[in-house]
Tab-separated table of C-alpha atoms in Angstrom:
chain	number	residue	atom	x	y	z
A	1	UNK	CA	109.591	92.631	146.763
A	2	UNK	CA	107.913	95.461	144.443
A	3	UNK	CA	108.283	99.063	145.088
A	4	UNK	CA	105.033	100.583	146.970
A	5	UNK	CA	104.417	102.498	143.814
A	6	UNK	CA	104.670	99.301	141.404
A	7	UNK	CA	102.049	97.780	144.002
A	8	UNK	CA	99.840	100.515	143.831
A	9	UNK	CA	99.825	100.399	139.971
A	10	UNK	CA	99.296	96.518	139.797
A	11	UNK	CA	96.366	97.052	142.781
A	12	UNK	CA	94.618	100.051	140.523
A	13	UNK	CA	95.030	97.676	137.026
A	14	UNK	CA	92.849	95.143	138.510
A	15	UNK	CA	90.204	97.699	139.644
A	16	UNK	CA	87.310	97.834	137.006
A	17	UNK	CA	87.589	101.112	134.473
A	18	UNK	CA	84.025	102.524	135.723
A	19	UNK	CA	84.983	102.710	139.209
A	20	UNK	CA	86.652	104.839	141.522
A	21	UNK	CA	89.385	103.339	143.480
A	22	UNK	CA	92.227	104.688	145.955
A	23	UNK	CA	95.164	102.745	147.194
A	24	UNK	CA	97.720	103.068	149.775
A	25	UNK	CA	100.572	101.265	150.188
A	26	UNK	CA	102.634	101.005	153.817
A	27	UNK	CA	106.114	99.294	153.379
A	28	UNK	CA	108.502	99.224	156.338
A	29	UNK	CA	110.674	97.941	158.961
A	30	UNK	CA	110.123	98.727	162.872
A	31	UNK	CA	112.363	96.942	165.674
A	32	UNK	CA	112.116	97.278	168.979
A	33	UNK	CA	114.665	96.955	172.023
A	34	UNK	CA	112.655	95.778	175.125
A	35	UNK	CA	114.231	96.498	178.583
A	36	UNK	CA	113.217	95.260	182.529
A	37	UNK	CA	114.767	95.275	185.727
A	38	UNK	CA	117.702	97.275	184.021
A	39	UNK	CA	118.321	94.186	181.434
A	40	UNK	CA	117.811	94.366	178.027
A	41	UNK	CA	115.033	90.913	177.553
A	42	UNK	CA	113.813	91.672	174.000
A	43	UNK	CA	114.746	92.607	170.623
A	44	UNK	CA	112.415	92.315	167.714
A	45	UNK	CA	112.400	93.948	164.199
A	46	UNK	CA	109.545	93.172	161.506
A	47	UNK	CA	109.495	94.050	158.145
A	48	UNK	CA	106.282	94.567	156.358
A	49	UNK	CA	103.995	96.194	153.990
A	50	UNK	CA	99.578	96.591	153.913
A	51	UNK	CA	98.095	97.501	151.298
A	52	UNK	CA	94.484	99.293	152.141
A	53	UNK	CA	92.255	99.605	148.922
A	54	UNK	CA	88.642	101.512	148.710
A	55	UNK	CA	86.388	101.025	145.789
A	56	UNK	CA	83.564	102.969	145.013
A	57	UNK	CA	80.988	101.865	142.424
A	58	UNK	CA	78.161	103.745	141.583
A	59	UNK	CA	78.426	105.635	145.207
A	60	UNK	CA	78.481	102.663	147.027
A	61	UNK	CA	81.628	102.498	149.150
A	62	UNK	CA	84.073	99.278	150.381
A	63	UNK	CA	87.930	99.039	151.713
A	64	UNK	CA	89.797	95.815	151.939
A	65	UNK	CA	93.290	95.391	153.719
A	66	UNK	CA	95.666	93.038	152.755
A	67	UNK	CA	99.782	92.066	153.843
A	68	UNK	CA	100.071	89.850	151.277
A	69	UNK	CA	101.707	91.362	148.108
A	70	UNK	CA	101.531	88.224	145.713
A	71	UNK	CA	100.144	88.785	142.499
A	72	UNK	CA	97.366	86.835	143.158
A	73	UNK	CA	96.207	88.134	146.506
A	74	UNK	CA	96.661	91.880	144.686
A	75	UNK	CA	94.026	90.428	142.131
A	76	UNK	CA	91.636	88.939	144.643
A	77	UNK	CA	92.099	92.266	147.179
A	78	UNK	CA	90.287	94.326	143.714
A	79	UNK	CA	87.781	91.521	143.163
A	80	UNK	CA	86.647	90.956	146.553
A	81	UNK	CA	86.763	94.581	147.582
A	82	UNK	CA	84.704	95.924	144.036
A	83	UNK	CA	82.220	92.515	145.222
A	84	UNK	CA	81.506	94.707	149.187
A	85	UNK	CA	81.254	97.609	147.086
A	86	UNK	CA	78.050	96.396	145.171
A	87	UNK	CA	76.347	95.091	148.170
A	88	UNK	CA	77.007	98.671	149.975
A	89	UNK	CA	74.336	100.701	150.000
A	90	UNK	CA	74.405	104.564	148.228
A	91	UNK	CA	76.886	107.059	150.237
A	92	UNK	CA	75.016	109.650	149.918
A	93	UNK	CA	78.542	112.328	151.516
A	94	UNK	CA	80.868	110.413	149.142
A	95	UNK	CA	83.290	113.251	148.406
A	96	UNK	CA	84.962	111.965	145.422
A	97	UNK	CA	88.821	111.204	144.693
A	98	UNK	CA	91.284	113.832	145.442
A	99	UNK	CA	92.178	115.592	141.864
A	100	UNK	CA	95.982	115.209	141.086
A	101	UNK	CA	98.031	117.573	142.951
A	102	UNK	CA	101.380	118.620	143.857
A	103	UNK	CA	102.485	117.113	147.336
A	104	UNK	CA	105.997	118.068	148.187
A	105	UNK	CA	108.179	115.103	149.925
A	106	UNK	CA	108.807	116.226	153.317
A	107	UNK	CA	111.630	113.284	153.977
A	108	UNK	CA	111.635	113.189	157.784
A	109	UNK	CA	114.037	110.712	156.767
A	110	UNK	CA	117.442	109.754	158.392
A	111	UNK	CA	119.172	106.878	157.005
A	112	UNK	CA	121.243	105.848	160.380
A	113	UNK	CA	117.819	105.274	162.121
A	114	UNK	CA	116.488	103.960	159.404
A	115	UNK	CA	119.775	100.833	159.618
A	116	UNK	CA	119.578	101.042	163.157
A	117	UNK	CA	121.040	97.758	164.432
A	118	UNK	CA	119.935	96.098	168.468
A	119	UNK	CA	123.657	97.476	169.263
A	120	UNK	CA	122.648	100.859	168.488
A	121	UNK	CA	119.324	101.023	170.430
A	122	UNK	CA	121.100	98.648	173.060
A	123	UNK	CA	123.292	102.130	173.293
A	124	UNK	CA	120.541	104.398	174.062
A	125	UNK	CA	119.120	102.043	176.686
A	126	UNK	CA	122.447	101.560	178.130
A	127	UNK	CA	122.737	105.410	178.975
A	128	UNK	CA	118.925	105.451	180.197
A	129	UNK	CA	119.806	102.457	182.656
A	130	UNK	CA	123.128	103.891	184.045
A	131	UNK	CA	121.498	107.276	184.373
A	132	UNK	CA	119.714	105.706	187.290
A	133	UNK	CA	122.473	104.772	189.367
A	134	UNK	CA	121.454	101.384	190.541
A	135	UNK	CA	117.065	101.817	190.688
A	136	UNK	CA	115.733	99.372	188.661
A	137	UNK	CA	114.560	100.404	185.407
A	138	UNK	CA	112.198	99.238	182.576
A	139	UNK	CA	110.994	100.717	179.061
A	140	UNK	CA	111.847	100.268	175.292
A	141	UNK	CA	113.963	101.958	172.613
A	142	UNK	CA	111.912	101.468	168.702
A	143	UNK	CA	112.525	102.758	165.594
A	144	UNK	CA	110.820	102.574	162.480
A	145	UNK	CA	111.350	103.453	158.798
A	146	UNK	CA	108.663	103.844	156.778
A	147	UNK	CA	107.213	104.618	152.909
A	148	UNK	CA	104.012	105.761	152.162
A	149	UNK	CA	102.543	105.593	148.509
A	150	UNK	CA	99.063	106.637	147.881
A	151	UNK	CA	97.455	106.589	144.198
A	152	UNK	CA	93.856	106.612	142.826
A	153	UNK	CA	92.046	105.991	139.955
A	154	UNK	CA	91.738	110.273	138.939
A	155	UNK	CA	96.133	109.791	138.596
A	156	UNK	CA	97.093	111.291	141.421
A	157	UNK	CA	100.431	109.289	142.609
A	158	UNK	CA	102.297	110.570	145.803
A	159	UNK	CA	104.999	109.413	147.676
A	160	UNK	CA	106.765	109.933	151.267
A	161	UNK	CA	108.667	108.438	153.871
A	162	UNK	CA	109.663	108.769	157.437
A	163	UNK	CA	111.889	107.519	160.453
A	164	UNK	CA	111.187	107.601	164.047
A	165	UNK	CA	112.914	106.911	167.132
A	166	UNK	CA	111.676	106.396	170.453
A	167	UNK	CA	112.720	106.082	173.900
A	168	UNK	CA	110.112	105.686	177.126
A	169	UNK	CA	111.107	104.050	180.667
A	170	UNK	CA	110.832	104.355	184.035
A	171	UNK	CA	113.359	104.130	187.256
A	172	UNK	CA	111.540	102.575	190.350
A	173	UNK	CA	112.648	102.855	193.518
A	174	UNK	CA	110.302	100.698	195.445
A	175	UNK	CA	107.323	101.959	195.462
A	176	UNK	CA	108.010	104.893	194.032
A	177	UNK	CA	109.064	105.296	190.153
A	178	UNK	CA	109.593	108.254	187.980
A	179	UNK	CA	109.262	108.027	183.677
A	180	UNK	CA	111.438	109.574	180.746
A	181	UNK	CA	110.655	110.107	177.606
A	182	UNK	CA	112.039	111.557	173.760
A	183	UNK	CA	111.384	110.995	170.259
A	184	UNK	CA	112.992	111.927	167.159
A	185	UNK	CA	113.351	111.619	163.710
A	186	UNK	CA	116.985	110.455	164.398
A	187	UNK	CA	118.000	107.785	166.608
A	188	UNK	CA	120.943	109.861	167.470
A	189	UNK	CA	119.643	112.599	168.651
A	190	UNK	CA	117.958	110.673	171.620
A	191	UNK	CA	119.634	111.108	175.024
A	192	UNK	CA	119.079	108.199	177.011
A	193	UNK	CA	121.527	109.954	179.886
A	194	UNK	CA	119.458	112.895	179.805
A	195	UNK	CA	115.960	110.969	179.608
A	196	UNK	CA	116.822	108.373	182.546
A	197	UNK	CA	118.203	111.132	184.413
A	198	UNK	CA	114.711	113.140	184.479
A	199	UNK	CA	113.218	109.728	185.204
A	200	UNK	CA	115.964	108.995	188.396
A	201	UNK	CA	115.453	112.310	189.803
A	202	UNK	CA	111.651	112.179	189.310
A	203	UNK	CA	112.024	108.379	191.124
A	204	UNK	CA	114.096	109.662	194.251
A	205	UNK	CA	111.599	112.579	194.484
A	206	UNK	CA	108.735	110.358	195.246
A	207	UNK	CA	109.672	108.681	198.281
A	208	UNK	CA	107.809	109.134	200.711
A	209	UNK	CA	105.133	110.567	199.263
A	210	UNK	CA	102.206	111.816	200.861
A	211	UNK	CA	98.161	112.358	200.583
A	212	UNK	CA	96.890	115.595	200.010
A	213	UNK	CA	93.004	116.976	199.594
A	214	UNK	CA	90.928	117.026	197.190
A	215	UNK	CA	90.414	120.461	195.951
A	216	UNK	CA	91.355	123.261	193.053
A	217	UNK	CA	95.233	123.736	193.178
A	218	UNK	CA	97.328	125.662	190.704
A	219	UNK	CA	99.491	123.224	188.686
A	220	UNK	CA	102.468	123.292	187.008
A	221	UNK	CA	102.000	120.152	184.253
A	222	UNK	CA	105.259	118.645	182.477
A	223	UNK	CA	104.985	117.943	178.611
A	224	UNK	CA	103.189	114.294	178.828
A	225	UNK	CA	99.930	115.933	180.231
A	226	UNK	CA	100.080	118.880	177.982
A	227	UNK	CA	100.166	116.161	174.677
A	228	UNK	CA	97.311	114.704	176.105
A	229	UNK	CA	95.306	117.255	176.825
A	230	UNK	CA	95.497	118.898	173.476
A	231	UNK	CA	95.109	115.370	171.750
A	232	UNK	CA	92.098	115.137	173.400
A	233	UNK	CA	91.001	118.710	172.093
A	234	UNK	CA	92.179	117.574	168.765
A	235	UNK	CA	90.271	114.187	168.750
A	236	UNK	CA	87.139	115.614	170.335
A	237	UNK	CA	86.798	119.088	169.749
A	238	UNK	CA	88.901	120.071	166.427
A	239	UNK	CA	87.549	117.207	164.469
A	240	UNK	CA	85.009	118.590	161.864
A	241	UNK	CA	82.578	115.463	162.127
A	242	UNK	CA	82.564	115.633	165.643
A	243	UNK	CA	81.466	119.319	165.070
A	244	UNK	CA	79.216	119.096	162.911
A	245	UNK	CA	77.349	116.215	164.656
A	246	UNK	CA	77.311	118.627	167.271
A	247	UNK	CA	79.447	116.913	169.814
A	248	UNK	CA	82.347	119.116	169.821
A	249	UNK	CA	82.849	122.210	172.342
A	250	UNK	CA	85.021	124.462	169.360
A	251	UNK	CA	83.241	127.711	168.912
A	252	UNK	CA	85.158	128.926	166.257
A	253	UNK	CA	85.798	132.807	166.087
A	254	UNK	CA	85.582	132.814	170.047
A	255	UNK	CA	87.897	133.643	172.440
A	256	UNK	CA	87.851	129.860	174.145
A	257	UNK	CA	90.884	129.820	175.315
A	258	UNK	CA	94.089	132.088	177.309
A	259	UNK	CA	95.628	135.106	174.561
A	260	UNK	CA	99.068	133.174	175.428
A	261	UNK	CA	98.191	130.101	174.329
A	262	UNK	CA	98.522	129.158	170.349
A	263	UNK	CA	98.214	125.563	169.421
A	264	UNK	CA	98.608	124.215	165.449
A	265	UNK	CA	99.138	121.213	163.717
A	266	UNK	CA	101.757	120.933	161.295
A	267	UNK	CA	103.429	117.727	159.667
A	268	UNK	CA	106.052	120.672	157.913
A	269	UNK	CA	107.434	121.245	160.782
A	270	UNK	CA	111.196	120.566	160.846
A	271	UNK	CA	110.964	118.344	163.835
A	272	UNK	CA	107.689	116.691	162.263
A	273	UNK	CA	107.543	112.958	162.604
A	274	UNK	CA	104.758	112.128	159.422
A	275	UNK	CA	104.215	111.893	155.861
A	276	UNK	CA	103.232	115.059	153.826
A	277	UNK	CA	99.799	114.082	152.702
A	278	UNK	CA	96.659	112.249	154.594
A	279	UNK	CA	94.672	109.093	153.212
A	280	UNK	CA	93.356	110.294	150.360
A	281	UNK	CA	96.250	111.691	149.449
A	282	UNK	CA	95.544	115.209	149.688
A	283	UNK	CA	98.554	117.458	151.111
A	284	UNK	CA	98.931	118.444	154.595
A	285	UNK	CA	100.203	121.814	155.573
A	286	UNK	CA	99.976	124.218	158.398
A	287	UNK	CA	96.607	124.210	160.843
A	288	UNK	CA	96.119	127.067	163.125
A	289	UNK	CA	93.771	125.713	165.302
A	290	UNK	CA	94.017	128.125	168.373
A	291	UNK	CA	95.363	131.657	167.743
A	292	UNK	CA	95.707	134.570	170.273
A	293	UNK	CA	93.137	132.390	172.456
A	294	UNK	CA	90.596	131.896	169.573
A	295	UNK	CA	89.474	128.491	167.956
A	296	UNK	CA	90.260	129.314	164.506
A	297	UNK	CA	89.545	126.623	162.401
A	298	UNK	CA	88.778	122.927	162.187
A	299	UNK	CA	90.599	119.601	160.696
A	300	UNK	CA	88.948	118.568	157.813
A	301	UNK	CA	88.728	115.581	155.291
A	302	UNK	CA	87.272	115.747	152.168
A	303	UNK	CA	83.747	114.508	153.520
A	304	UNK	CA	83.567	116.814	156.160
A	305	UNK	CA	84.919	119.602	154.040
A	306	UNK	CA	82.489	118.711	150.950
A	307	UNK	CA	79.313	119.419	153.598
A	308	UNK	CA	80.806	122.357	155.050
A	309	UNK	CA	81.543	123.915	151.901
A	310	UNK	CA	85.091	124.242	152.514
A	311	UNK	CA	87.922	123.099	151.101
A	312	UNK	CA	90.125	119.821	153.095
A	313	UNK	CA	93.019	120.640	155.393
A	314	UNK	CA	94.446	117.117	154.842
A	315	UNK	CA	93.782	115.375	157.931
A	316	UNK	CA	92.065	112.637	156.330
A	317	UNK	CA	92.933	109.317	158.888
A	318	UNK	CA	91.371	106.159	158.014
A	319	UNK	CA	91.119	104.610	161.435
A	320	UNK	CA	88.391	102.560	161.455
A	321	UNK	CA	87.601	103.232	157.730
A	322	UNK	CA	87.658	107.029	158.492
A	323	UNK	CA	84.806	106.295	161.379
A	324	UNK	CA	86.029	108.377	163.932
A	325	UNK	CA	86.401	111.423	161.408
A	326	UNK	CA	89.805	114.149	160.415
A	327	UNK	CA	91.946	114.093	163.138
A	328	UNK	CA	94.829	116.077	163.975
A	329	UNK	CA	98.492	114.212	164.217
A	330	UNK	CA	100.725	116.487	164.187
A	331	UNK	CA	100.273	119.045	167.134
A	332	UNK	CA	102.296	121.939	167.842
A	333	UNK	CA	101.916	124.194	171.383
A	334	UNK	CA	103.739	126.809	171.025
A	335	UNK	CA	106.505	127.366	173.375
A	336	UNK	CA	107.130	130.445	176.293
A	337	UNK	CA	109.749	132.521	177.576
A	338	UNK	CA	109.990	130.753	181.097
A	339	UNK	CA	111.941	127.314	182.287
A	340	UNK	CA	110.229	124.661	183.891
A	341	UNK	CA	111.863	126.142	187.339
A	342	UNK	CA	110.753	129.497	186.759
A	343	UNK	CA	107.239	127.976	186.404
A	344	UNK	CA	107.596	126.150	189.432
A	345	UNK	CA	108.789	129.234	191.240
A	346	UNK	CA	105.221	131.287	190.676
A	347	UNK	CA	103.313	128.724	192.221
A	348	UNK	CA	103.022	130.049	196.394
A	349	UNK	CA	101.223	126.896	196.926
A	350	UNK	CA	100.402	123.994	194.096
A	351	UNK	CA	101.115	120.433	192.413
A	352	UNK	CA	103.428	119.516	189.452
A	353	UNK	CA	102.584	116.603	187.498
A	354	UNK	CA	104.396	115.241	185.361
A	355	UNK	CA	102.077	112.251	183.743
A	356	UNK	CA	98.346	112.053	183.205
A	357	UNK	CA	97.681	108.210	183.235
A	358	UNK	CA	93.987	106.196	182.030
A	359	UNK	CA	91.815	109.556	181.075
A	360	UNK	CA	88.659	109.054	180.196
A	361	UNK	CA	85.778	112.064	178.687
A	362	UNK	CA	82.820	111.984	180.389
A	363	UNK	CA	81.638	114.885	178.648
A	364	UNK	CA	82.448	115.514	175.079
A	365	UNK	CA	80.801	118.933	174.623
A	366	UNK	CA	82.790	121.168	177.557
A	367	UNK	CA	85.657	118.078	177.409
A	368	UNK	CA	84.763	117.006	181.130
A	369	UNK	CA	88.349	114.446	181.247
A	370	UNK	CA	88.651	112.204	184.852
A	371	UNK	CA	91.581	110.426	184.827
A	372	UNK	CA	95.070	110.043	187.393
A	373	UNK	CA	98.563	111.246	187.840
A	374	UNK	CA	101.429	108.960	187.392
A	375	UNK	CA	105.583	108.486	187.929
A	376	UNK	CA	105.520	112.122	189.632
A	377	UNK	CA	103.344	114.357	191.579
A	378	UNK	CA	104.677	116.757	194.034
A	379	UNK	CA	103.756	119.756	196.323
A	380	UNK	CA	105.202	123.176	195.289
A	381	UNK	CA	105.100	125.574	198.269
A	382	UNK	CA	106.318	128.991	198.337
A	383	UNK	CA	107.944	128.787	194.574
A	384	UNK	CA	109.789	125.408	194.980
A	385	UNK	CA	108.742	121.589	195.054
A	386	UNK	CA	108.453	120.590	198.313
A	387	UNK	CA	106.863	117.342	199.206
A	388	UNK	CA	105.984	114.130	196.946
A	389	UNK	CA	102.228	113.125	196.528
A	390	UNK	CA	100.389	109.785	196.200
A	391	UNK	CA	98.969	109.618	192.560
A	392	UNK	CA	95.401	111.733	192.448
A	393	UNK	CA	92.365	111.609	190.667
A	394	UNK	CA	90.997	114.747	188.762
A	395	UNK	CA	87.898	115.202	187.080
A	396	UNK	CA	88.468	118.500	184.903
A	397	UNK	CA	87.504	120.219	181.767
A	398	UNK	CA	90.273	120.890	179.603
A	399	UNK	CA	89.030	123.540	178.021
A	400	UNK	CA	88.184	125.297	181.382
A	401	UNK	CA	91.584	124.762	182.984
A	402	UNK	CA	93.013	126.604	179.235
A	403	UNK	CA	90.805	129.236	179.245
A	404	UNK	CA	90.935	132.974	179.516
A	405	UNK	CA	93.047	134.160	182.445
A	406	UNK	CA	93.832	130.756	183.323
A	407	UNK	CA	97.126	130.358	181.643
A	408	UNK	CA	100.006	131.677	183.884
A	409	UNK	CA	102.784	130.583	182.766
A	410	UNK	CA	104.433	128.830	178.866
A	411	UNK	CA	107.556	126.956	179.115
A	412	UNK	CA	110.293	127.062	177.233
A	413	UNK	CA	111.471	122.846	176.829
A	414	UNK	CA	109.222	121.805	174.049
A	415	UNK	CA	109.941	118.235	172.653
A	416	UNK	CA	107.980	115.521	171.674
A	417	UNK	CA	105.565	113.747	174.037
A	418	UNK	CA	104.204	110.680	175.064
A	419	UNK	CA	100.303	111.090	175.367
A	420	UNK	CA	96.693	108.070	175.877
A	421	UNK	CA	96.536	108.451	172.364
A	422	UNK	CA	100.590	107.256	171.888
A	423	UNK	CA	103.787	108.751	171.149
A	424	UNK	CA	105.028	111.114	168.129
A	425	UNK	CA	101.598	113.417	167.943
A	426	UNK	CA	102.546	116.244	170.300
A	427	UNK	CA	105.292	118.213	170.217
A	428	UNK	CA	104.766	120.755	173.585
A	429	UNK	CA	106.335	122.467	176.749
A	430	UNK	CA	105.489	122.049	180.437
A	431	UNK	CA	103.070	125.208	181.543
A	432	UNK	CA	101.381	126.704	184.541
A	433	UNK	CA	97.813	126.455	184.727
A	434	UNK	CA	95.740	128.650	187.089
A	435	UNK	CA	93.262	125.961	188.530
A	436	UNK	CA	92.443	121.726	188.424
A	437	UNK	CA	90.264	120.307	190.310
A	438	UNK	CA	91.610	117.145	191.670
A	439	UNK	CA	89.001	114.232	193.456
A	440	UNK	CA	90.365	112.523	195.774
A	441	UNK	CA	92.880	109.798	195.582
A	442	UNK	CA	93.426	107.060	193.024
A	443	UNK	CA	91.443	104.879	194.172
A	444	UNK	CA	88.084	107.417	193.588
């Protein structure tokens, strides 16, 4: 098979000289290790590439996706693709192609991961398993190894690649079950003892549990509810079209949120999981989004930026042909001075959650979330967890439960973590949060 960037070439040759045209090529190779009742019952690896092509003729704008690399099916990607572009009508916020431009490779690359065989994943899951000391347990080990080539029609030509590993399960002890989770760049660094053993302990904890009232309590939330809270700010609030359409509760310049709480997005990060550039090829660097409590600034493609007079911050993600607008993917919270038991240990009288599970907005503009808790929620009273709790239903704004004064406490275990929107976009610590306001139980 071709190289990505000899596809990419062959893909722009066919494109006619008076149009515009992007490309981006996705080669790679992804396997997964599939575990239940404590038995490994799946492995499957697939190797593949998509090519995703836009054309724009005359401002009128079409994308075709294709897996087939053939030379044929290259040629009749262009044709068919240029063909939806005349029938388009005018785009009147068509930005243009991203100039040429220097996009350092970021290679969150590691070549074990990348050759990662069933045995070594198998490995992983074996310590997640034994970690639970007989409880039945269930989850998957992946990894993935990926190259990214985008190119256009103005000659810019960039190129990155990336590995991931993953590891997500639960331990259930009959009714009750407690989850794990880790990713990484490198296979190797995942530590399925360490992971199943949070997941055991969180398993054991939960028999029993109890139902509390409804009501406001002071929570202390584990990493998985932190990544989807501020991927929910991220895909609702930070966005720039959601902004400017006016559905977005940023205020930027204002002091929205606690002093002590900083959140940015950053695909340089060392412990970054992504590429170095978005889809149009334009380079991604550091986003302060929250600062010292204050929105700062907004995620931007080149549409977005072009009407807001502004310049793109490279968060260009065409989901749905760029529908849903810039989005951030690589979130950073930064992390506090205080363990997860120190947290625990300034609550008098709370809950600690460790999983938000099926969240839903109900209110885009003040970020009104309902949703459950999941695999873990207990009763802290006077400064230590005391009791487990049936799963609960909150309705909450996010934005409220971050804002000024309400922040009490920043941990100090960031890692990467699970989230609705997926693994690998958060990177986060467990905090303390003044106030939530949970409904009732899960069933309403």
């Amino acid at each position: 098979m071709s190289g990505p960037s000899d596809i990419a070439e062959r893909v722009l040759a066919h494109v006619d000289s008076g149009a515009e045209a992007e490309v981006t090529i996705t080669q790679g190779h992804e396997a997964l290790t599939r575990f239940a009742n404590s038995y490994i019952h799946q492995n499957v690896a697939e190797d593949g590439a998509l090519v995703n092509l836009k054309v724009v003729m005359d401002g009128r704008v079409a994308s075709s996706t294709t897996d087939r690399m053939g030379a044929d099916s290259l040629e009749r990607l262009a044709a068919q693709t240029m063909e939806a572009a005349r029938l388009q009508p005018v785009d009147p916020d068509w930005p243009g192609l991203t100039p040429p431009q220097e996009v350092p490779s970021l290679e969150h690359w590691d070549q074990g991961t990348a050759e990662a065989s069933p045995a070594d994943r198998a490995r992983v899951v074996k310590q997640f398993v034994d970690a639970g000391k007989g409880l039945e347990a269930a989850g998957y080990c992946q990894t993935t190894a990926t190259n990214v080539v985008f190119a256009n029609s103005a000659g810019h030509l960039t190129e990155d690649r990336f590995t991931n590993a993953t590891l997500d399960g639960i331990h259930r002890d009959g009714a009750a079950a407690g989850s794990g989770h880790a990713a990484s760049v490198r296979l190797a660094d995942l530590d399925g003892e360490s992971v199943g053993g949070l997941a055991f302990r969180r398993a054991k904890a939960s028999l029993g549990a109890v139902d509390v009232k409804a009501g406001d309590y002071e929570v202390v939330l584990a990493q998985e509810c932190l990544a989807t809270i501020v991927m929910f700010m991220a895909f609702y609030g930070f966005n720039a079209k959601s902004h400017h359409e006016g559905q977005s509760f940023v205020k930027l310049g204002e002091e929205q949120f606690d002093p002590g709480f900083r959140l940015i997005d950053d695909a340089t990060a060392k412990q970054g999981l992504h590429v170095g550039f978005d889809s149009e090829g334009s380079r991604k660097g550091p986003l302060v989004l929250i600062d010292g409590g204050v929105s700062r600034a907004l995620a931007h493609d080149r549409r977005t930026a072009r009407k807001a007079g502004t310049e793109t911050s490279g968060h260009a993600l065409d989901f749905f042909g760029g529908y849903f607008g810039p989005i951030p993917t690589d979130l950073v919270v930064t992390p506090g001075p205080l363990s997860e038991d120190e947290l625990v240990s300034s609550v008098d009288q709370g809950l600690y959650v460790s999983t938000f599970n099926y969240c839903r907005v109900l209110d885009p503009k003040t970020l009104v979330v309902t949703g459950l808790t999941r695999n873990g929620t207990f009763l802290i009273e006077n400064g230590r967890i005391a009791t487990p709790v049936t799963n609960l239903r909150f309705t909450q704004s996010f934005v409220e439960a971050l804002g000024p004064g309400q922040l009490k406490g920043v941990g100090s275990d960031e890692r990467h973590a699970d989230s609705e929107f997926g693994a690998g976009f958060v990177r986060c610590p467990s905090l303390h949060l003044g106030s939530w306001h949970f409904t009732g139980g899960a069933s309403g």
